[in-house]
Short mmCIF file of C-alpha atoms and ligand atoms in Angstrom, two decimals:
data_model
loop_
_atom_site.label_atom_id
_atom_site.label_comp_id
_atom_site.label_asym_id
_atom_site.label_seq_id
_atom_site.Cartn_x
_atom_site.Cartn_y
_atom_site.Cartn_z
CA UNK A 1 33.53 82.19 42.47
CA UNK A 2 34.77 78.81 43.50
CA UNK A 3 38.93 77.45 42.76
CA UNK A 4 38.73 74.54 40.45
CA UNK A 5 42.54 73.94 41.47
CA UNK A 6 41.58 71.41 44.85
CA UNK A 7 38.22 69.91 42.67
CA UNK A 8 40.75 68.21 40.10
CA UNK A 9 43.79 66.25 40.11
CA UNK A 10 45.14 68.19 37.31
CA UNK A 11 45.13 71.31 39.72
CA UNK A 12 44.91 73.74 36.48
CA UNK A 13 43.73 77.24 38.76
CA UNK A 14 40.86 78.05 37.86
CA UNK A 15 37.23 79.14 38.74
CA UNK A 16 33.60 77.75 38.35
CA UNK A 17 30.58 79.94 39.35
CA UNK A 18 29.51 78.17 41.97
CA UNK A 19 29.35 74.67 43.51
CA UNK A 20 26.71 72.40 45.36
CA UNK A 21 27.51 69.27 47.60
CA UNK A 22 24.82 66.82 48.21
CA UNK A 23 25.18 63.78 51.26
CA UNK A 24 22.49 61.81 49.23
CA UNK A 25 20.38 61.07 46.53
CA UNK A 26 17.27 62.53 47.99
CA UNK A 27 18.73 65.76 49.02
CA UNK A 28 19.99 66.14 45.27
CA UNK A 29 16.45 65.19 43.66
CA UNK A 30 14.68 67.67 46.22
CA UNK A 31 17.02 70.73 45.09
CA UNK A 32 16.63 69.60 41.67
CA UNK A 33 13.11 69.74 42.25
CA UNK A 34 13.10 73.42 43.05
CA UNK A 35 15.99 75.17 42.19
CA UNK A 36 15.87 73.45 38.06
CA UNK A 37 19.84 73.11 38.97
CA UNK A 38 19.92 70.86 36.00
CA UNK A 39 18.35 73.09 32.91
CA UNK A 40 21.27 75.54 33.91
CA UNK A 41 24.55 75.20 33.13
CA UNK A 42 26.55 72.44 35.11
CA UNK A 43 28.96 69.40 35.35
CA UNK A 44 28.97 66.57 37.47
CA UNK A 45 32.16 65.80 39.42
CA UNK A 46 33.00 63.00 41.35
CA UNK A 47 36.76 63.65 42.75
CA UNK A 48 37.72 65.15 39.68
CA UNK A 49 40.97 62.68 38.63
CA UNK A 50 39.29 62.17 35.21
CA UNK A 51 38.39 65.79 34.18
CA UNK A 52 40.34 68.42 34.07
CA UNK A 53 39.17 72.26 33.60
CA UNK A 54 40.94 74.21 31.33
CA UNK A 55 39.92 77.67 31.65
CA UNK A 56 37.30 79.28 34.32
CA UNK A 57 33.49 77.00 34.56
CA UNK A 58 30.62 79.51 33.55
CA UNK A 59 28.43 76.82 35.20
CA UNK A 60 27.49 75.21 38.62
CA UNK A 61 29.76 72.15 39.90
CA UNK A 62 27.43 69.29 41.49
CA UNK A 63 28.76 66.74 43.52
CA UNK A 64 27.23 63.47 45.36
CA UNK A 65 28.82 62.58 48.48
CA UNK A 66 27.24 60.16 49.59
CA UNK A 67 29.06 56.93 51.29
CA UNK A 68 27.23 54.45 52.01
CA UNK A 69 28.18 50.86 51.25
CA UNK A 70 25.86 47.68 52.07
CA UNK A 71 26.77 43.76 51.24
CA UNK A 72 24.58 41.02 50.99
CA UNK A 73 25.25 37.13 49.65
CA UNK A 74 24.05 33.66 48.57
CA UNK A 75 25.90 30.43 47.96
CA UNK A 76 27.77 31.83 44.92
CA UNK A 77 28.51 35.58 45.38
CA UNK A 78 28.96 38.45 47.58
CA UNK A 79 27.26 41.17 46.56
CA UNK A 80 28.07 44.84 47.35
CA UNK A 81 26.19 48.17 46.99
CA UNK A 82 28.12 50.58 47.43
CA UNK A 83 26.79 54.68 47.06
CA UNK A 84 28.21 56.83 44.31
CA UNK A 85 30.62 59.07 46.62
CA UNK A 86 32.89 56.23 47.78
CA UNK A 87 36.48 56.31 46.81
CA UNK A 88 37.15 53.71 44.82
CA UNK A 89 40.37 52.55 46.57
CA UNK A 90 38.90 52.27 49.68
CA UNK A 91 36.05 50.07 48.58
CA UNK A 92 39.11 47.69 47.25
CA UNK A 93 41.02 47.69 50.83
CA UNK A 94 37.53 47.10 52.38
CA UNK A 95 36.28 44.30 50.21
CA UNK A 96 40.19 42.90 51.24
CA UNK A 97 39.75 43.41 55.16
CA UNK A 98 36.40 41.68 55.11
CA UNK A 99 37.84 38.87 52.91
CA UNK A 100 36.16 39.42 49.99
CA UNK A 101 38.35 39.13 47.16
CA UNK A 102 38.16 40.17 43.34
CA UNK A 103 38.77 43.91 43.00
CA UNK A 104 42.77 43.34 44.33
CA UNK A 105 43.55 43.98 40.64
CA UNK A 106 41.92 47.42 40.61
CA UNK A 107 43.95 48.79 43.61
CA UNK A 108 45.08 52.47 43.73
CA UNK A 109 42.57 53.63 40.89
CA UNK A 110 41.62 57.39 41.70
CA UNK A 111 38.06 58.30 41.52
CA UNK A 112 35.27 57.58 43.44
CA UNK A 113 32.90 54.36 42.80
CA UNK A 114 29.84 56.53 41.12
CA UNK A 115 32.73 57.45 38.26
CA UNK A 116 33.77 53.81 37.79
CA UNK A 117 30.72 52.68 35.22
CA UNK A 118 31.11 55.40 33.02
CA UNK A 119 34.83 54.78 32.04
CA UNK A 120 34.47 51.31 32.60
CA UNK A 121 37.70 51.67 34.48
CA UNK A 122 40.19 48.59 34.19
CA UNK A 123 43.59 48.05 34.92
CA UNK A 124 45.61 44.93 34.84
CA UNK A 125 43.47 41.65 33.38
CA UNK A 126 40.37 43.11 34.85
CA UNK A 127 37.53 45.34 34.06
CA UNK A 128 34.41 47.21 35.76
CA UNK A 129 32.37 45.21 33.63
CA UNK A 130 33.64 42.25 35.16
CA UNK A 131 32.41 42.36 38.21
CA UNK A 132 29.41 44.89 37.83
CA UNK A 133 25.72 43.83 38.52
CA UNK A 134 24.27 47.10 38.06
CA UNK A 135 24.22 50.65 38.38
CA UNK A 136 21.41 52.83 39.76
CA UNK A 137 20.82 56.56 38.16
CA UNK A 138 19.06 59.74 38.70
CA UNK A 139 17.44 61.09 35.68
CA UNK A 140 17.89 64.73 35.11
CA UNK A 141 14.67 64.79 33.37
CA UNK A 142 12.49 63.01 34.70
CA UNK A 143 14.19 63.19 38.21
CA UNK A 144 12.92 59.26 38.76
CA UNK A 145 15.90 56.49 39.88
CA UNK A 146 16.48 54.23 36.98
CA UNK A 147 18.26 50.91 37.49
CA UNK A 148 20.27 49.48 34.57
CA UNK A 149 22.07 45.82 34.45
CA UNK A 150 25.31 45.13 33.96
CA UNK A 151 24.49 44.12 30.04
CA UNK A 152 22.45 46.73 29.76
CA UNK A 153 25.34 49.52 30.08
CA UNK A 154 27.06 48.85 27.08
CA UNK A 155 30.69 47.94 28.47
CA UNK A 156 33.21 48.24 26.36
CA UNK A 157 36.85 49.81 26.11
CA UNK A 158 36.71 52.60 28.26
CA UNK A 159 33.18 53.24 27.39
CA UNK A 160 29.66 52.71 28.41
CA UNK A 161 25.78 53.93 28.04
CA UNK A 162 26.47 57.16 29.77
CA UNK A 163 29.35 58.52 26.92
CA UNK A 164 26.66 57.58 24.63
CA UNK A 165 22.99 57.42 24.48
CA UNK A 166 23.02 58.66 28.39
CA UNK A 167 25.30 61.24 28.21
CA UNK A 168 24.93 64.30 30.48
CA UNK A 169 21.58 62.99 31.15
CA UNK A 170 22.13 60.68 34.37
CA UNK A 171 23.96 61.40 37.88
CA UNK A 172 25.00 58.05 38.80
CA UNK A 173 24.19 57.11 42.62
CA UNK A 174 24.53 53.60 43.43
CA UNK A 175 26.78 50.92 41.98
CA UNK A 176 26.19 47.02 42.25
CA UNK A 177 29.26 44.64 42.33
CA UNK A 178 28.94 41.14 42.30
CA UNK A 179 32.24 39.23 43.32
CA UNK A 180 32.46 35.20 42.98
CA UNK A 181 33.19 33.56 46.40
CA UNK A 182 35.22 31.04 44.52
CA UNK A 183 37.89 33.39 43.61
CA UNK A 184 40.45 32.73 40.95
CA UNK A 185 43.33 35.31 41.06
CA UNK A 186 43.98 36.76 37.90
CA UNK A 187 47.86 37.49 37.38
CA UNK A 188 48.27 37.39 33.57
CA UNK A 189 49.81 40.68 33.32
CA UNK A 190 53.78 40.29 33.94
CA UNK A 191 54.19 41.85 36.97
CA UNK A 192 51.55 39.35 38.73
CA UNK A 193 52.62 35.94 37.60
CA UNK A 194 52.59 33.27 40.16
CA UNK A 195 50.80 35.09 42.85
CA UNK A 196 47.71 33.67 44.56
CA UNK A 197 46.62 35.17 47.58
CA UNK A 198 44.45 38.41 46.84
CA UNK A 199 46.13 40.76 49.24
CA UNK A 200 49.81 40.02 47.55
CA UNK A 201 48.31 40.71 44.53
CA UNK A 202 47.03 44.29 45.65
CA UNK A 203 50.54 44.62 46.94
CA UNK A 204 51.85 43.70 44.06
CA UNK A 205 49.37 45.85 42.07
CA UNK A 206 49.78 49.26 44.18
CA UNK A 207 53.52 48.59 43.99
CA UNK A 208 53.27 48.50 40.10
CA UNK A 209 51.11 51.58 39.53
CA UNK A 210 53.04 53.88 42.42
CA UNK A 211 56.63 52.72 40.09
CA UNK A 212 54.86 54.36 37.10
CA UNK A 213 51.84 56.75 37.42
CA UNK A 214 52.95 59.63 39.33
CA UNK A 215 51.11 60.78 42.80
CA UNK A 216 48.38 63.73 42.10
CA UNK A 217 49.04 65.04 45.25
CA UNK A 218 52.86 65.52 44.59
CA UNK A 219 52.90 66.06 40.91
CA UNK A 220 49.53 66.45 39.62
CA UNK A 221 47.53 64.55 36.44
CA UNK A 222 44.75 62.56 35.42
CA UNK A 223 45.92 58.95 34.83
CA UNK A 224 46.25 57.98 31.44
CA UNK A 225 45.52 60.98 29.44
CA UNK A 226 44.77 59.08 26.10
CA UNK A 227 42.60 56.45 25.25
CA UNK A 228 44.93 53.22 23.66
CA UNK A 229 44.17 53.47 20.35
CA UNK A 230 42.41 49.88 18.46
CA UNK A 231 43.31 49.04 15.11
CA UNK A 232 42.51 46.45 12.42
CA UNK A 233 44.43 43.55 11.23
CA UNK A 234 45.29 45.21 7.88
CA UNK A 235 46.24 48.36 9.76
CA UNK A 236 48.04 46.49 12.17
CA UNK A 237 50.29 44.26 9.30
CA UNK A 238 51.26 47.30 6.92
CA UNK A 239 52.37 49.15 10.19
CA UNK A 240 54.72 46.08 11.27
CA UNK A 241 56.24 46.10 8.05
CA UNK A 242 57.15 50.08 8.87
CA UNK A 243 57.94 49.46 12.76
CA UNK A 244 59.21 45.81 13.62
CA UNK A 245 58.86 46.62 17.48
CA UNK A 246 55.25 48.14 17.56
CA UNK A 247 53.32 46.56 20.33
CA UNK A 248 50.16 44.72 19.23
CA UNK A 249 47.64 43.19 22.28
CA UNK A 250 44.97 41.18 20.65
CA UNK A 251 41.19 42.89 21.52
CA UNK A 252 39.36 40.47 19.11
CA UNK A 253 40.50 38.24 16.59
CA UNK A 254 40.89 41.12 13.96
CA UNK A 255 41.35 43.81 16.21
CA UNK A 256 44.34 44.96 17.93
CA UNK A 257 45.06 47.62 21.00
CA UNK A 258 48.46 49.51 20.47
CA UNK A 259 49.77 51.30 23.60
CA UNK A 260 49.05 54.84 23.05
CA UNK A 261 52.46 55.51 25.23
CA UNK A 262 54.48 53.59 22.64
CA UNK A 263 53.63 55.60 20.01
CA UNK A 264 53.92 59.11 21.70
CA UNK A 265 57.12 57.98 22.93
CA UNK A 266 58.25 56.69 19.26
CA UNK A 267 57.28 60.12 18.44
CA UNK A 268 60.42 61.52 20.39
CA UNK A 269 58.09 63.10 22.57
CA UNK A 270 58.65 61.35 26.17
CA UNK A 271 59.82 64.78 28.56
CA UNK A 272 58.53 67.24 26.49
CA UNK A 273 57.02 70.46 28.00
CA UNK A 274 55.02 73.31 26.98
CA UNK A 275 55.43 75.87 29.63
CA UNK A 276 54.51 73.90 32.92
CA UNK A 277 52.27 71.18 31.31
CA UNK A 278 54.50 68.32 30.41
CA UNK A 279 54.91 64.63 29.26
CA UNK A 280 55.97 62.37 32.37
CA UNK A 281 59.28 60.95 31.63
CA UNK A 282 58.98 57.80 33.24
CA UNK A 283 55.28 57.12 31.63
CA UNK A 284 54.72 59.00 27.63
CA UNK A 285 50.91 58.26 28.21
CA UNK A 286 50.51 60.30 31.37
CA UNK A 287 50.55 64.60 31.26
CA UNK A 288 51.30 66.88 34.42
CA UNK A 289 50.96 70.00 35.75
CA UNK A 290 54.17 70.43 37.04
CA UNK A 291 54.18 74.05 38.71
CA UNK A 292 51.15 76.76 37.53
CA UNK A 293 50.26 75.16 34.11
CA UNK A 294 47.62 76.98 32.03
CA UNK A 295 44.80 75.61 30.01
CA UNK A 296 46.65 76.68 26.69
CA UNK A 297 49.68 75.12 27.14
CA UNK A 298 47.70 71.66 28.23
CA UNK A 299 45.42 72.08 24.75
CA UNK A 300 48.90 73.40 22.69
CA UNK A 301 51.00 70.05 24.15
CA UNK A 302 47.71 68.22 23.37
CA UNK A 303 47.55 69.01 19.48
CA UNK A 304 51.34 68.39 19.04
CA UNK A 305 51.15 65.00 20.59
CA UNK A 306 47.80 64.01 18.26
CA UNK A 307 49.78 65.71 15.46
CA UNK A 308 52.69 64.05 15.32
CA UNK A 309 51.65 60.39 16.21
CA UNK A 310 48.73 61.22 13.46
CA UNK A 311 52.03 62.16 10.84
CA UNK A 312 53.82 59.30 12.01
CA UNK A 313 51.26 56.46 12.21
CA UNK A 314 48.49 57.61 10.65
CA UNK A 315 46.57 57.07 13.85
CA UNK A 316 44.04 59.38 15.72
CA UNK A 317 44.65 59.34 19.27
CA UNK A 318 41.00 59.92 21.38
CA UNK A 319 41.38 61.35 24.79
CA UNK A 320 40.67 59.52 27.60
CA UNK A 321 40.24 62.23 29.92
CA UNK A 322 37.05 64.96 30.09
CA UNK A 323 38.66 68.83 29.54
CA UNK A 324 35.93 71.14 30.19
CA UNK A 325 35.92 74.77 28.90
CA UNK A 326 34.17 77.79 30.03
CA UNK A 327 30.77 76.06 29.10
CA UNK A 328 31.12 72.72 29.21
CA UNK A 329 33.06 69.83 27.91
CA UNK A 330 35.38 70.11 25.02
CA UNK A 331 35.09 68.74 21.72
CA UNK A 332 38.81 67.72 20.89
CA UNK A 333 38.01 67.30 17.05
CA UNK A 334 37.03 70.36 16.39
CA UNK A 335 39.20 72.75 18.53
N1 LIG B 1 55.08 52.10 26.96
C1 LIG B 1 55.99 52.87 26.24
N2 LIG B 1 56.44 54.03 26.81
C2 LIG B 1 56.05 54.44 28.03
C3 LIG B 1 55.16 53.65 28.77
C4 LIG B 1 54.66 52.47 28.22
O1 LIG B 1 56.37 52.53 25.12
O2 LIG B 1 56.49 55.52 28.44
C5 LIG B 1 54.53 50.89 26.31
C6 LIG B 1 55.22 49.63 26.72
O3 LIG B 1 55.32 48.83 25.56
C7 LIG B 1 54.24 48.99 27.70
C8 LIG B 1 52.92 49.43 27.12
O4 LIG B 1 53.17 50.75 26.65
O5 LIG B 1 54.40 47.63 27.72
C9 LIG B 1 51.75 49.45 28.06
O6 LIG B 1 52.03 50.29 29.16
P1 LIG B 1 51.33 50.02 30.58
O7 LIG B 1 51.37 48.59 30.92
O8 LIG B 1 51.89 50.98 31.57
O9 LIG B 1 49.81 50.29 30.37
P2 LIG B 1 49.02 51.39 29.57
O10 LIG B 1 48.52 50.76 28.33
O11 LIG B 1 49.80 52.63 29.46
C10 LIG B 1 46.70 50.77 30.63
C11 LIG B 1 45.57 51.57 31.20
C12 LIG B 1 45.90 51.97 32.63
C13 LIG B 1 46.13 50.69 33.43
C14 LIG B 1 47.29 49.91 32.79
C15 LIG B 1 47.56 48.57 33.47
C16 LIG B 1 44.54 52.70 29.31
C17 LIG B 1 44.36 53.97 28.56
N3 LIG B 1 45.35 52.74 30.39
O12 LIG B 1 47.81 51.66 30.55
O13 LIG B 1 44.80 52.66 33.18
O14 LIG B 1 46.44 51.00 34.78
O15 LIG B 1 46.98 49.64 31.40
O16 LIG B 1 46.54 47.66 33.20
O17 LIG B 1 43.97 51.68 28.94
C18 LIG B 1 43.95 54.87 33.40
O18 LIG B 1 43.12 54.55 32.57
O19 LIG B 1 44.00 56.05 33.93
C19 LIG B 1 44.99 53.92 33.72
C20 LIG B 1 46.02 54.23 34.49
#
């Protein structure tokens, strides 16, 4: 048996079966080949600060570790291609130290680059989507390398192809970015007003996240644990009328994204603990670990937070994170 603690952030202790690392592509597809790793049970883990396993893994943990990163560019754009085992992070200080400029904004995400499509990760003004060109896949079926374009992924709100029509059916291995050589900083959010140099701005950036999400390595989590929920314009109104402070951010011009850590908090529920899984004080939307937490307690604090913002605001809050079981991810809905 293999300790799940050190493979995710959330550090919940527990076991998978067993566990194979790959240092590329070709190694992985030549296994898969002969050893049909991919008609048994399994999950696919990059560094494991979006999933979090909540009781012991009857199944095999595959990971691609492969780092290899490669730029090319014309008049208009740099472009980088960059291997699915790369921490994310360090791409960003990278692309900084060679003076290429445009992922400053998505400092200090955890994860590695391979996981950064499937989220559509985003954090202050910009998105994945912004700056992707493509993303190349292994097939599990077919065991061919299929290369998708940026529109052809389906980016939206913390979603793309692979949580839909091409879910648990790829393993990600290459991403494409394509960064504009005439850069325009992007500093709408508060915190980055004024600034226009790209390496202030990651400064800045790092600076803002470190104040509020709390290290994994100290206190462990997954980043935001919920999905900001989007409402309607009707929805929207008849809740203002109800709560004169609730938060509304403009998606489209009839939708609306409410900060899901404005309503858990509104909920009285900023601090609260079951056992040793609790809500971060300083941050409502982020859960921890905070000594030997237990799969239980993370589900139990789970339901009463969905509870109680669905009694209070009639609104269904969607995880953001993965929580896998003892054979494979968890259907929240119908636990
Ligand atoms: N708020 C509260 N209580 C809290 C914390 C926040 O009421 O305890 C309210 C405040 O009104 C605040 C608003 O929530 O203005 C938004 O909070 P924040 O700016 O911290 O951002 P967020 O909506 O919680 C999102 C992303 C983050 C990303 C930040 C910054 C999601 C689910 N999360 O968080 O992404 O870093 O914006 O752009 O969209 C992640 O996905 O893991 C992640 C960290």
């Amino acid at each position: 048996m293999i300790s799940l603690a050190p493979l995710h952030s959330f550090a919940l202790n527990y076991q998978a079966a067993d566990i194979l690392t790959f240092d590329s592509v070709e190694d992985l597809r030549e296994v898969a080949k002969h050893l049909d790793i991919f008609n048994k049970p399994h999950i696919i883990l990059g560094s494991g600060t979006n999933t979090i396993f909540s009781s012991d893994y009857n199944g095999c943990v595959i990971k691609l570790e492969s780092h290899g990163l490669s730029t090319h560019q014309d008049d208009e754009y740099f472009y980088l291609t960059v291997e699915a085992g790369y921490e994310w992070h360090q791409l960003v200080k990278w692309t900084l130290a060679n003076g290429i400029f445009g992922l400053e904004n998505l400092a200090l995400i955890p994860g590695t680059v391979g996981a950064a499509p499937i989220q559509n990760i985003g954090a202050y003004g910009i998105e994945f989507s912004d700056i992707c060109d493509y993303v190349e896949y292994l097939d599990k079926h077919s065991l061919e390398i299929v290369r998708l374009n940026c529109d052809e992924l389906h980016l939206g709100y913390r979603d793309s192809i692979f949580k839909q029509q091409l879910m648990n059916k790829t393993v990600i291995c290459k991403v494409g970015l394509k960064l504009k050589k005439q850069w325009q900083p992007i500093t709408s959010y508060s915190g980055l007003s004024g600034l226009n140099n790209a390496n202030q701005i990651f400064d800045a950036v790092v600076a803002l996240r470190q104040s509020k999400l709390p290290n994994h390595i100290k206190m462990p989590n997954a980043g935001s644990f919920f999905k900001n929920p989007v409402i309607d314009k009707v929805k929207a109104k008849s809740l203002r009328l109800v709560h004169h402070e609730l938060p509304l951010y403009a998606v489209t011009a009839k939708q609306f994204k409410i900060p899901a850590a404005w309503l858990i908090e509104q909920c009285g529920l900023k601090g609260r603990t079951i056992g040793d899984i609790a809500i971060y004080q300083h941050h409502a939307l982020i859960l921890t670990n905070t000594k030997s937490g237990t799969g239980a307690q993370l589900l139990d604090l789970v339901e009463l937070i969905r509870n109680s913002v669905l009694k209070h605001f009639d609104i269904r809050l969607e995880p953001e994170v993965k929580i896998i079981g003892q054979s494979g991810e968890l259907d929240m809905d119908t636990l």
